[in-house]
CSV table of C-alpha atoms in Angstrom, one decimal:
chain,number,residue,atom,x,y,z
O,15,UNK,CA,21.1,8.1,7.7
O,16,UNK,CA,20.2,4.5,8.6
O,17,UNK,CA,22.4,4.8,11.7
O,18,UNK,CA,21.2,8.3,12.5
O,19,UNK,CA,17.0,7.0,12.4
O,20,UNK,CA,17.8,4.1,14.5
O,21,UNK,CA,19.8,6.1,16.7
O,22,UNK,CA,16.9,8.6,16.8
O,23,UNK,CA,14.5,6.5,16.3
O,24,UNK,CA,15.5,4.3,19.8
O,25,UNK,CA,15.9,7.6,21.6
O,26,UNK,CA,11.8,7.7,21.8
O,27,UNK,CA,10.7,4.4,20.9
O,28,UNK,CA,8.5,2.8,22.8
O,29,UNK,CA,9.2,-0.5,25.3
O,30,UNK,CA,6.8,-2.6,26.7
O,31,UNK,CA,4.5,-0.6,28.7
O,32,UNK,CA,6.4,2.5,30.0
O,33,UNK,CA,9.6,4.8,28.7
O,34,UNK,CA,13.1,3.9,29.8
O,35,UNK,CA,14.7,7.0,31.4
O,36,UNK,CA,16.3,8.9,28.8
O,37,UNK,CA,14.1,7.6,26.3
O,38,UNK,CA,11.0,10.1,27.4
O,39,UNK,CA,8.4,10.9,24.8
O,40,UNK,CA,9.7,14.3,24.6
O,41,UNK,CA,8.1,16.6,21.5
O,42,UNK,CA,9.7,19.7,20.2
O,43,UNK,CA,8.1,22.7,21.6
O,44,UNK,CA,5.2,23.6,18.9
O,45,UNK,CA,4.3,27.2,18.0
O,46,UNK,CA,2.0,28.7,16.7
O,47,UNK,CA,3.8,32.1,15.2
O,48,UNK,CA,7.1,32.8,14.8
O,49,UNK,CA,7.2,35.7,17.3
O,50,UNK,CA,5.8,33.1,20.1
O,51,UNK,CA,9.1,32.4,22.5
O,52,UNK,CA,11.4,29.7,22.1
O,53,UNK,CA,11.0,28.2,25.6
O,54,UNK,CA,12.8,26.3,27.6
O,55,UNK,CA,16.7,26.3,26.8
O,56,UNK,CA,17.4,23.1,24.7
O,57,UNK,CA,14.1,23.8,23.1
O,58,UNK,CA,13.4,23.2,19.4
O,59,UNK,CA,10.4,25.4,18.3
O,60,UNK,CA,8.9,24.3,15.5
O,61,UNK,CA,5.6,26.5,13.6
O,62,UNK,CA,2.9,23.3,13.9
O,63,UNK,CA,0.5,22.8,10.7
O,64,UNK,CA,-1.8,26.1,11.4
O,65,UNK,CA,1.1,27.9,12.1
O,66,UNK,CA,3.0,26.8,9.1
O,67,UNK,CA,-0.4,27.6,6.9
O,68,UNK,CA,-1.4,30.7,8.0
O,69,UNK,CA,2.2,32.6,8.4
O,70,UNK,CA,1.4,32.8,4.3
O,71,UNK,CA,-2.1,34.5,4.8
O,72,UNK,CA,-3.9,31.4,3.9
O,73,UNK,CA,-6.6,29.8,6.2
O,74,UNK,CA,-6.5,26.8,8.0
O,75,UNK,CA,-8.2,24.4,10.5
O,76,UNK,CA,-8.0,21.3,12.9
O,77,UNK,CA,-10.6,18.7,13.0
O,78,UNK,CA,-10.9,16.2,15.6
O,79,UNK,CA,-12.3,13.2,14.8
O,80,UNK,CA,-12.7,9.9,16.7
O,81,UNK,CA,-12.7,6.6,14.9
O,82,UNK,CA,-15.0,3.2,15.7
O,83,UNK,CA,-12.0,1.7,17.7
O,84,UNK,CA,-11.5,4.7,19.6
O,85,UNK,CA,-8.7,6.4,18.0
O,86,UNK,CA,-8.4,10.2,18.2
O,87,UNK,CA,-7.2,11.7,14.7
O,88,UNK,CA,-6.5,15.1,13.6
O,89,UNK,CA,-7.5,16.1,10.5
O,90,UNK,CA,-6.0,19.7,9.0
O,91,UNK,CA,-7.8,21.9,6.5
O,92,UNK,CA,-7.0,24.7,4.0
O,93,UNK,CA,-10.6,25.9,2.6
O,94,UNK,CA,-9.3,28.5,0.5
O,95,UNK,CA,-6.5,31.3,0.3
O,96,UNK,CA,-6.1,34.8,-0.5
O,97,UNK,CA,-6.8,34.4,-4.3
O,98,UNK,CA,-9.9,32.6,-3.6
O,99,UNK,CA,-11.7,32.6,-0.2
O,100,UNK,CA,-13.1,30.0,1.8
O,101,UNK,CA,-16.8,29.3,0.5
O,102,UNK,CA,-19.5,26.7,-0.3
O,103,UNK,CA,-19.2,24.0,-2.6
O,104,UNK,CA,-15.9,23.7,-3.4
O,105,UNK,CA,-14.5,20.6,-4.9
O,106,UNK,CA,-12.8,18.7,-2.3
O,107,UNK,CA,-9.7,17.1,-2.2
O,108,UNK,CA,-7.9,15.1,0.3
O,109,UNK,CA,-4.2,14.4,1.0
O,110,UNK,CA,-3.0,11.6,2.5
O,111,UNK,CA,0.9,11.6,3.7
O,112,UNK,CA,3.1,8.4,3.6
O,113,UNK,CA,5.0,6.1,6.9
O,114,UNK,CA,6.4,8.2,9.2
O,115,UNK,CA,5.1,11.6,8.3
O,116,UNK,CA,2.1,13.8,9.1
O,117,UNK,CA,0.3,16.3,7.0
O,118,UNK,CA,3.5,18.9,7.7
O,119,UNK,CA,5.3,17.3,4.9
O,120,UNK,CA,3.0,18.8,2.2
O,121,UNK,CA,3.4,22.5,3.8
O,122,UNK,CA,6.8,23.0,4.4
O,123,UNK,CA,8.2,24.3,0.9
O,124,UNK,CA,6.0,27.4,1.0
O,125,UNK,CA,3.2,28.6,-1.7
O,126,UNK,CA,5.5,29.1,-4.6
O,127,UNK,CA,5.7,24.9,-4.8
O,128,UNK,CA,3.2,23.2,-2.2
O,129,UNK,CA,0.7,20.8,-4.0
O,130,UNK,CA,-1.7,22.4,-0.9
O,131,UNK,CA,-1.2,25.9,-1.7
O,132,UNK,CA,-1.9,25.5,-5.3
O,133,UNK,CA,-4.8,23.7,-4.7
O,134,UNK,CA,-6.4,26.0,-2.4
O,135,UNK,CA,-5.6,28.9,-5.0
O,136,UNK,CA,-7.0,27.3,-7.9
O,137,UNK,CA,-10.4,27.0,-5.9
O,138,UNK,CA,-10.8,23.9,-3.9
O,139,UNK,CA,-11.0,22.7,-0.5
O,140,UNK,CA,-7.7,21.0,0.8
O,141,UNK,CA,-8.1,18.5,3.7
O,142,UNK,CA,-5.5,16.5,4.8
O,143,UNK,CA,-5.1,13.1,6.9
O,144,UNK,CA,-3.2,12.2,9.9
O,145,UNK,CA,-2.6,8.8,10.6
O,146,UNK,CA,-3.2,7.0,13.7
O,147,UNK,CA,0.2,7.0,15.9
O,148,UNK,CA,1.9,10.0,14.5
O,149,UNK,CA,2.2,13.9,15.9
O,150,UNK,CA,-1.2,14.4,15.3
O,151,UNK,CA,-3.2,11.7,16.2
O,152,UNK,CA,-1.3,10.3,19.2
O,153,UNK,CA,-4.2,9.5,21.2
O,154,UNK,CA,-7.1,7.7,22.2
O,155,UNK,CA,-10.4,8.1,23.7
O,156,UNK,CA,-9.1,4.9,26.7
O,157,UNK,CA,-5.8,4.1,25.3
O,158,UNK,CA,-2.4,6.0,26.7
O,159,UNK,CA,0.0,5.9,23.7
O,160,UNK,CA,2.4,6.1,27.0
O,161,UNK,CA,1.6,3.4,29.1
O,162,UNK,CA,-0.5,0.8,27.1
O,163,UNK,CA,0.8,-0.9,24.5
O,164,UNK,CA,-2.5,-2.2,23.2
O,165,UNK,CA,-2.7,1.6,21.4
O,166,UNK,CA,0.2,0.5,19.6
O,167,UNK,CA,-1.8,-2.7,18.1
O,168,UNK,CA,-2.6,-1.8,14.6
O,169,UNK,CA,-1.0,-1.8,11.0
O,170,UNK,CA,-1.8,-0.3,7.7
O,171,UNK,CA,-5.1,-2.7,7.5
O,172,UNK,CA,-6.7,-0.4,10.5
O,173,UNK,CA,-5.0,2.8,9.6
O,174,UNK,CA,-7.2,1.8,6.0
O,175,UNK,CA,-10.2,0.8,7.5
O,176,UNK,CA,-10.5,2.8,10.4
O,177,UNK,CA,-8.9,6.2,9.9
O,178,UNK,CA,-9.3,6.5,6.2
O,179,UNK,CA,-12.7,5.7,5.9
O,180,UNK,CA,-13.8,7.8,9.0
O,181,UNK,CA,-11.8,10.7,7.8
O,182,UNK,CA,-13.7,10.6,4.1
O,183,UNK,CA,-17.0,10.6,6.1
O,184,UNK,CA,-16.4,13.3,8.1
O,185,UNK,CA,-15.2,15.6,4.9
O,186,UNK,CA,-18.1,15.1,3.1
O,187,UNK,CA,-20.9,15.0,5.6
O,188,UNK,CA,-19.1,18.3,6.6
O,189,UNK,CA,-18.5,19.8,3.1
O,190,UNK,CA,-22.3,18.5,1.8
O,191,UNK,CA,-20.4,17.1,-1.1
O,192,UNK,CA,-20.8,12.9,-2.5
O,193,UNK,CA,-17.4,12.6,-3.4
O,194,UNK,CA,-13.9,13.3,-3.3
O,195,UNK,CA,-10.7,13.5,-5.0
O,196,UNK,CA,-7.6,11.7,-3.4
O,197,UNK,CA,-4.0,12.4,-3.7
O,198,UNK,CA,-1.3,9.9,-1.6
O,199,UNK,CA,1.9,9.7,-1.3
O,200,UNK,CA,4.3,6.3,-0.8
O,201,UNK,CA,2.3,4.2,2.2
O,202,UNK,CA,-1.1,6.8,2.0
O,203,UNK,CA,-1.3,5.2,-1.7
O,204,UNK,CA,-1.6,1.5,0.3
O,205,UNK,CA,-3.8,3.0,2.1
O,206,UNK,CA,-6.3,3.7,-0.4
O,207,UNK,CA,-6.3,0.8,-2.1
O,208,UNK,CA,-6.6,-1.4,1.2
O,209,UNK,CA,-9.3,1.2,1.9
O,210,UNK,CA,-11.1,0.3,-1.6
O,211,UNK,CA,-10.5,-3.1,-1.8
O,212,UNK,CA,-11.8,-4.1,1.4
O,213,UNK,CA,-14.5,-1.5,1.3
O,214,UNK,CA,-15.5,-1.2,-2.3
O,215,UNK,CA,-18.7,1.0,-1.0
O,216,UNK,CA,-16.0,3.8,-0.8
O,217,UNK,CA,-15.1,3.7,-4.6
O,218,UNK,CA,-18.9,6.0,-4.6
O,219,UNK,CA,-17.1,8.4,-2.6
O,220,UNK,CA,-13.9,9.0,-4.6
O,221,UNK,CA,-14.3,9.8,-7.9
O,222,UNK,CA,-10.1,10.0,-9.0
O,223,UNK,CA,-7.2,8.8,-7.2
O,224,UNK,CA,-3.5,10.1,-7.7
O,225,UNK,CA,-0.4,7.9,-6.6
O,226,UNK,CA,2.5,9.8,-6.3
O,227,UNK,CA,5.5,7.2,-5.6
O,228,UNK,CA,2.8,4.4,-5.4
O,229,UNK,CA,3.9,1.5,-3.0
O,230,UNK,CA,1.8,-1.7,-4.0
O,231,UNK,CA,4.2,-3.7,-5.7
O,232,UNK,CA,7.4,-5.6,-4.3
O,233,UNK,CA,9.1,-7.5,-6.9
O,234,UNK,CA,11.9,-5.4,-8.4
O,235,UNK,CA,13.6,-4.3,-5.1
O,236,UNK,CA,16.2,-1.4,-5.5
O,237,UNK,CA,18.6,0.1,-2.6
O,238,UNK,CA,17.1,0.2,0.9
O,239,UNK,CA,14.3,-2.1,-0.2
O,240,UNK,CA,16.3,-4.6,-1.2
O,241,UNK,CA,18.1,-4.5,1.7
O,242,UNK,CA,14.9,-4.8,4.3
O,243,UNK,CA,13.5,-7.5,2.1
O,244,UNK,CA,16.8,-9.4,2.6
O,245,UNK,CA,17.6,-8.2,6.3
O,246,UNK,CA,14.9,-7.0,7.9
O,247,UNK,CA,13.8,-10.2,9.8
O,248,UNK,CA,17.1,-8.7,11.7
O,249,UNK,CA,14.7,-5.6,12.3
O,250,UNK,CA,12.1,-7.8,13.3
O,251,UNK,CA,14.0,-10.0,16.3
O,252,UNK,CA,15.0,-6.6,17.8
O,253,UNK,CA,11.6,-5.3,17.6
O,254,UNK,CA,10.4,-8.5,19.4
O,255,UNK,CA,13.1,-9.0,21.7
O,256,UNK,CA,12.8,-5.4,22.8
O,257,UNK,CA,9.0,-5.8,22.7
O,258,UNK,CA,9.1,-2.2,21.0
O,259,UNK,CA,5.4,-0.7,20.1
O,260,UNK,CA,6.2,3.1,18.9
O,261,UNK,CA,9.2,3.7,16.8
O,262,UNK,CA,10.3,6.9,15.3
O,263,UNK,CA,8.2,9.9,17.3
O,264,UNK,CA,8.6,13.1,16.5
O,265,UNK,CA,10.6,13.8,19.4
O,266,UNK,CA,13.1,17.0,20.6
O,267,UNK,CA,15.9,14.8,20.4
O,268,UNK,CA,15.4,13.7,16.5
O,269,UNK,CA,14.5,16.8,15.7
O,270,UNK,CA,18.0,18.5,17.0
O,271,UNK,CA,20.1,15.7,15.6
O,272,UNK,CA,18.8,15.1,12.3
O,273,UNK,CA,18.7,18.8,12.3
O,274,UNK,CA,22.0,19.7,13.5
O,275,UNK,CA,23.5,16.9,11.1
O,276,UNK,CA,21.5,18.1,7.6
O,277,UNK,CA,21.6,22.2,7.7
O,278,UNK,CA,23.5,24.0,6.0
O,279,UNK,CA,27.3,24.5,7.1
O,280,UNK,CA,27.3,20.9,9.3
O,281,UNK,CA,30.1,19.4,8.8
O,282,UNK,CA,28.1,15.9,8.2
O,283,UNK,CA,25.6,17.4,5.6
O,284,UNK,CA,26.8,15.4,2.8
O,285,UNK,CA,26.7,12.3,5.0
O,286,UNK,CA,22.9,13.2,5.6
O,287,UNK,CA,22.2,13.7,1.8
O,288,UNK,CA,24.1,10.8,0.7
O,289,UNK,CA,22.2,8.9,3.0
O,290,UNK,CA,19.2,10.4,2.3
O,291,UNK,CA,18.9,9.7,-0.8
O,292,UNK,CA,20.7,5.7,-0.5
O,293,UNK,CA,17.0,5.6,1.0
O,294,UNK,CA,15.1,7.4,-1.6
O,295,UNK,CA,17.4,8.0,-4.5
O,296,UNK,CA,20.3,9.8,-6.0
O,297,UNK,CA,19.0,12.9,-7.4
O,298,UNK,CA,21.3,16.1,-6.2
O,299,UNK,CA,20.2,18.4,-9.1
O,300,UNK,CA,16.6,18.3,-7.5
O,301,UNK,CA,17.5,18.0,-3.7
O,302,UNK,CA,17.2,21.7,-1.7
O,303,UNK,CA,19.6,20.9,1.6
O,304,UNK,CA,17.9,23.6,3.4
O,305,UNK,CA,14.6,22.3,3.2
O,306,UNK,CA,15.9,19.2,3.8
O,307,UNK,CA,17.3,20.0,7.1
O,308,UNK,CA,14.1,22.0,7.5
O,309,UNK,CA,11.6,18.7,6.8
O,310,UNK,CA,14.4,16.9,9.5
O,311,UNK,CA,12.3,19.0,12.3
O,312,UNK,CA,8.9,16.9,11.8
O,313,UNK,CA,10.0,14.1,10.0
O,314,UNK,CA,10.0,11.1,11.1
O,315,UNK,CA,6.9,11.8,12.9
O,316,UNK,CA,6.0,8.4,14.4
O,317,UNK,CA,4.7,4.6,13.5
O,318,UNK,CA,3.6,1.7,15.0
O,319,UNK,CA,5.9,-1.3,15.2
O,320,UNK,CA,3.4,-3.2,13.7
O,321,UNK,CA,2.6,-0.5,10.8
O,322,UNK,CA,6.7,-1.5,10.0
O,323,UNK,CA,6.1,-5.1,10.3
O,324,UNK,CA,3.0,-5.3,8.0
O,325,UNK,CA,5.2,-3.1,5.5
O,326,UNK,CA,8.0,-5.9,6.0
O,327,UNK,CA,5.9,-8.8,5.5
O,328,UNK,CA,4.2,-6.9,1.9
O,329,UNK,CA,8.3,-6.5,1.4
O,330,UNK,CA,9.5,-9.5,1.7
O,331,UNK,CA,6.3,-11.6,0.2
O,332,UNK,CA,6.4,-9.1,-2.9
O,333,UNK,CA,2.6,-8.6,-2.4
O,334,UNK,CA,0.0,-7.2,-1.1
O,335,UNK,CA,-1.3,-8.8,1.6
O,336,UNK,CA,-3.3,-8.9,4.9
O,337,UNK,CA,-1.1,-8.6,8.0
O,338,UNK,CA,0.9,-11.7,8.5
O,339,UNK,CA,-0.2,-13.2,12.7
O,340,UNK,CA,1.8,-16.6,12.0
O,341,UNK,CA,0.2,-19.9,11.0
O,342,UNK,CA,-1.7,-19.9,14.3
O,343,UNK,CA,-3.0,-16.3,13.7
O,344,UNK,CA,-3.8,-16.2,10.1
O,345,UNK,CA,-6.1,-19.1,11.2
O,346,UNK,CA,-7.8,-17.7,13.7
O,347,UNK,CA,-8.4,-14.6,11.3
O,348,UNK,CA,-8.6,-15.6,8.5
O,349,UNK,CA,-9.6,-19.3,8.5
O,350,UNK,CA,-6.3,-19.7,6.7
O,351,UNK,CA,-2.3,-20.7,7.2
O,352,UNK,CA,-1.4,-17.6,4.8
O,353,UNK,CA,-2.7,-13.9,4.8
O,354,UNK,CA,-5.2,-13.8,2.1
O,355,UNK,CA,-4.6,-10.8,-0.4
O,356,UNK,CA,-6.3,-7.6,-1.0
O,357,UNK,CA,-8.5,-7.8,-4.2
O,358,UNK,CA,-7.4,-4.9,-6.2
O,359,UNK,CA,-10.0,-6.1,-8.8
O,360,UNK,CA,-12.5,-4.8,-6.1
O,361,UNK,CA,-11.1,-1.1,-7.3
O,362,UNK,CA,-13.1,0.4,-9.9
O,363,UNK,CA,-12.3,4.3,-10.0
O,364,UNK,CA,-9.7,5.9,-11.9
O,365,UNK,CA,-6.2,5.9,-10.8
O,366,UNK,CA,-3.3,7.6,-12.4
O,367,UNK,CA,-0.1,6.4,-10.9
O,368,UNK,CA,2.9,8.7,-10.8
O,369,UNK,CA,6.0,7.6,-10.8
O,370,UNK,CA,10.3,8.7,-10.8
O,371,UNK,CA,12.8,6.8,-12.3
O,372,UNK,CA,15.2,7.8,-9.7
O,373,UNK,CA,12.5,6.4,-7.1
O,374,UNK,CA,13.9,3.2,-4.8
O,375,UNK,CA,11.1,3.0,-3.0
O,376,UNK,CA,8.5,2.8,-5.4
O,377,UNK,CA,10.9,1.4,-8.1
O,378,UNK,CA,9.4,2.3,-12.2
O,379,UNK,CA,9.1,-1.9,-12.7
O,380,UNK,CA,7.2,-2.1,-9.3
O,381,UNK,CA,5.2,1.5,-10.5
O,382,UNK,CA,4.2,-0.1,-13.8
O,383,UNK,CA,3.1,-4.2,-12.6
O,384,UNK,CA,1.2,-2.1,-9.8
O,385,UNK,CA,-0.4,0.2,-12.4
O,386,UNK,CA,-1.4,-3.3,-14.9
O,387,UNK,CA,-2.8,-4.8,-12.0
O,388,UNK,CA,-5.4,-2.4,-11.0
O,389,UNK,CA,-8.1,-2.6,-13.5
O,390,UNK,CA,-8.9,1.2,-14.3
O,391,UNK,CA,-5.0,2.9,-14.1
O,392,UNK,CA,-2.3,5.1,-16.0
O,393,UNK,CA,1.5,5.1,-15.1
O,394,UNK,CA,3.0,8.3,-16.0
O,395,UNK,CA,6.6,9.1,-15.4
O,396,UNK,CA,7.6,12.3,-14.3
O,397,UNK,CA,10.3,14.2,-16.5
O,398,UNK,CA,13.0,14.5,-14.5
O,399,UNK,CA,16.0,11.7,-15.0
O,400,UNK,CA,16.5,10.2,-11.2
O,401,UNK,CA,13.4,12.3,-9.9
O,402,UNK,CA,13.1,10.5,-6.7
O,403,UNK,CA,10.7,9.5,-3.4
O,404,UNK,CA,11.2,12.7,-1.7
O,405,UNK,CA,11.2,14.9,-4.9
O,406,UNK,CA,7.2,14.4,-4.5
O,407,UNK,CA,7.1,16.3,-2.0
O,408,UNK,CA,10.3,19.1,-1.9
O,409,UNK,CA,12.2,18.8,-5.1
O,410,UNK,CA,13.2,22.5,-6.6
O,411,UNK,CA,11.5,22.1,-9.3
O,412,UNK,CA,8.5,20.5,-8.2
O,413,UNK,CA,5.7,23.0,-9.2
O,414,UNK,CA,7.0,22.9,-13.0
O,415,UNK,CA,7.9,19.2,-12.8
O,416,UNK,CA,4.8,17.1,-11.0
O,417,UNK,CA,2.1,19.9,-9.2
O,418,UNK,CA,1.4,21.5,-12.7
O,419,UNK,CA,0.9,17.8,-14.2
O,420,UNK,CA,-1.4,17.0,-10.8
O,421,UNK,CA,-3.5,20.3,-11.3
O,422,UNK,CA,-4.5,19.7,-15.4
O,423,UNK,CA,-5.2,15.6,-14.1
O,424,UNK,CA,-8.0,17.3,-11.8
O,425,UNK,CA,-9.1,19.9,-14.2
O,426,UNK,CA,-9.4,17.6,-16.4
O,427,UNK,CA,-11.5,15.1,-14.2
O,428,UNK,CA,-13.6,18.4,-13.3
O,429,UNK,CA,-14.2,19.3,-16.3
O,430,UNK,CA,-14.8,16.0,-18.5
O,431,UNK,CA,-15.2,13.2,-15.9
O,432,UNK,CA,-12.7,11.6,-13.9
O,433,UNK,CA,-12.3,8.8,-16.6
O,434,UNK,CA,-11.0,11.7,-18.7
O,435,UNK,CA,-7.6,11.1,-17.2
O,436,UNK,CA,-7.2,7.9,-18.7
């Protein structure tokens, strides 16, 4: 699978200031209902977030909203569903998706095991985030995502800052509610804490904060992490050399070859889920192929270079830190040789940290040392021997195994005070 993203991922990356020929920004041709037509030959439709929402009979929406740097972001919402309509004063929760996704990877399993349809039936008010540079939020109010690479300037520090921050604002001046509840997966767990470490104002505004495959924590590398902590300076030269800004779009032509490779009946299917899960761990009683192959279609769904290189540099120090800009940089910025690091000790709401022992992302050694180093925090292991980084989000038996879990964490938090959960 490593061969198939770079492959992919360079057929749509961005160069310099402009696309090279073949490598066109070229999106999959997004509907809106099934029955809409295919298109153009070659095509690959694919049902975009309301589409994929309301073909249940739930409701959904799309926010803009425009960030102090100028960055437009879409933000989705579910505000009810048919077991309990839209309405008023709803507890809120918001849903923030890891690197390289959107909010379409927490919709794509259906109501039966979607951490968003349960939510919305048990009563509350599902938004989710889209960060900057992916499907949804691949533009700016000045900036052409196309042609100027200065859009492409930003890692998970602004994403934090900027888009997090902005997006909690607009929720709750538009739900009249004071706080929120969070749920992240993988990088949208960095997020947050970047978020409430170098903003502690927002800890008022989120009252509980669920990790699911929590990245904060470098030190016991396993698989594909250990291999980009000891190669991926490799990564780096070529990202430099090729002065590459976007990598990994949601494109036509990743959708078709990840697509074609994964489904059901390819010949190469148990290349992709081998693969697969070299990158987030071995678990084949949990993995679903066809909803593998299905995720395939809007995954990856775009990054900035420098979002990659900031995940590198936390990687490879085994911290986490402030971008690295070089000596030179870091002085400039920070009045300092070295990145300084984010004050977790700054975070001071409940956070209950979810891990997988199967997980090779977010290893259970790095899941624990990140959960002992924030000061209000609970590691809880799923129970599933080898659950993994993806089974978060699409495992079989994810409703019994993690959502269930999730749903009596915020009833609990409701109901006695999110320091209940502790």
């Amino acid at each position: 699978m490593w061969l198939i993203l770079l492959l992919s991922g360079f057929i749509g990356c961005g160069f310099g200031q402009s696309r090279i020929g073949f490598l066109d920004y070229v999106r999959p041709l997004s509907i809106r209902r099934e029955e809409d037509p295919n298109g153009a030959l070659g095509k690959l439709p694919v049902l975009d977030f309301l589409g994929l929402v309301t073909r249940h009979g739930y409701p959904a929406e799309q926010h803009q909203v425009i960030t102090t740097d100028g960055y437009r972001l879409r933000l989705h919402r579910v505000p009810g569903s048919p077991r309990s309509p839209p309405g008023l004063g709803k507890p809120v929760i918001f849903i923030h998706h890891g690197i390289l996704a959107s909010s379409d990877a927490w919709i794509l399993a259906g109501p039966d095991r979607d951490l968003v349809y349960i939510l919305a039936d048990a009563g509350y008010d599902v938004w989710l985030a889209n960060a900057r540079g992916n499907t949804y939020s691949r533009s700016h109010v000045h900036l052409s995502p196309d042609h100027d690479p200065e859009f492409w300037k930003f890692s998970i520090h602004e994403i934090a800052l900027y888009d997090a921050s902005r997006a909690i604002d607009f929720i709750l001046e538009r739900t009249s509610q004071q706080s929120l509840i969070i749920t992240a997966h993988s990088m949208g767990t960095t997020v947050t804490m970047i978020l409430l470490s170098s903003r502690p104002e927002y800890n008022a505004k989120i009252r509980l904060a669920i990790f699911m495959g929590g990245v904060g924590s470098w030190k016991h590398p396993r698989n594909f992490i250990k291999l980009i902590k000891e190669n991926g300076q490799l990564v780096q030269s070529v990202i430099r050399a090729l002065q590459i800004t976007e990598f990994l779009p949601q494109t036509e032509a990743t959708g078709e070859l990840l697509n074609a490779t994964c489904r059901d009946g390819s010949p190469f299917q148990h290349l992709c889920t081998s693969l697969t899960q070299f990158f987030v761990g071995y678990d084949p009683d949990l993995l679903d192929t066809k909803l593998l192959a299905k995720a395939y279609s809007y995954l990856p769904a775009g990054v900035s270079a420098q979002t990659l290189t900031h995940n590198y540099q936390n990687i490879k120090a085994g911290k986490l830190q402030l971008y690295d800009h070089g000596p030179v940089g870091n002085i400039e910025h920070y009045g300092q040789n070295t990145p300084p690091l984010y004050n977790l000790e700054n975070i001071v709401i409940p956070v209950v940290l979810i891990y997988g022992n199967g997980d090779t992302i977010a290893s259970p050694e790095d899941s624990l040392d990140l959960a002992n180093r924030l000061r209000y925090a609970r590691a809880e292991i799923v129970p599933h021997d080898g659950f993994n980084h993806f089974d978060f989000l699409w495992a079989k038996d994810v409703k019994r195994l993690l959502q269930d879990r999730i749903m009596q964490l915020i009833e609990s938090a409701e109901k006695y005070g999110s320091f209940s959960v502790l």
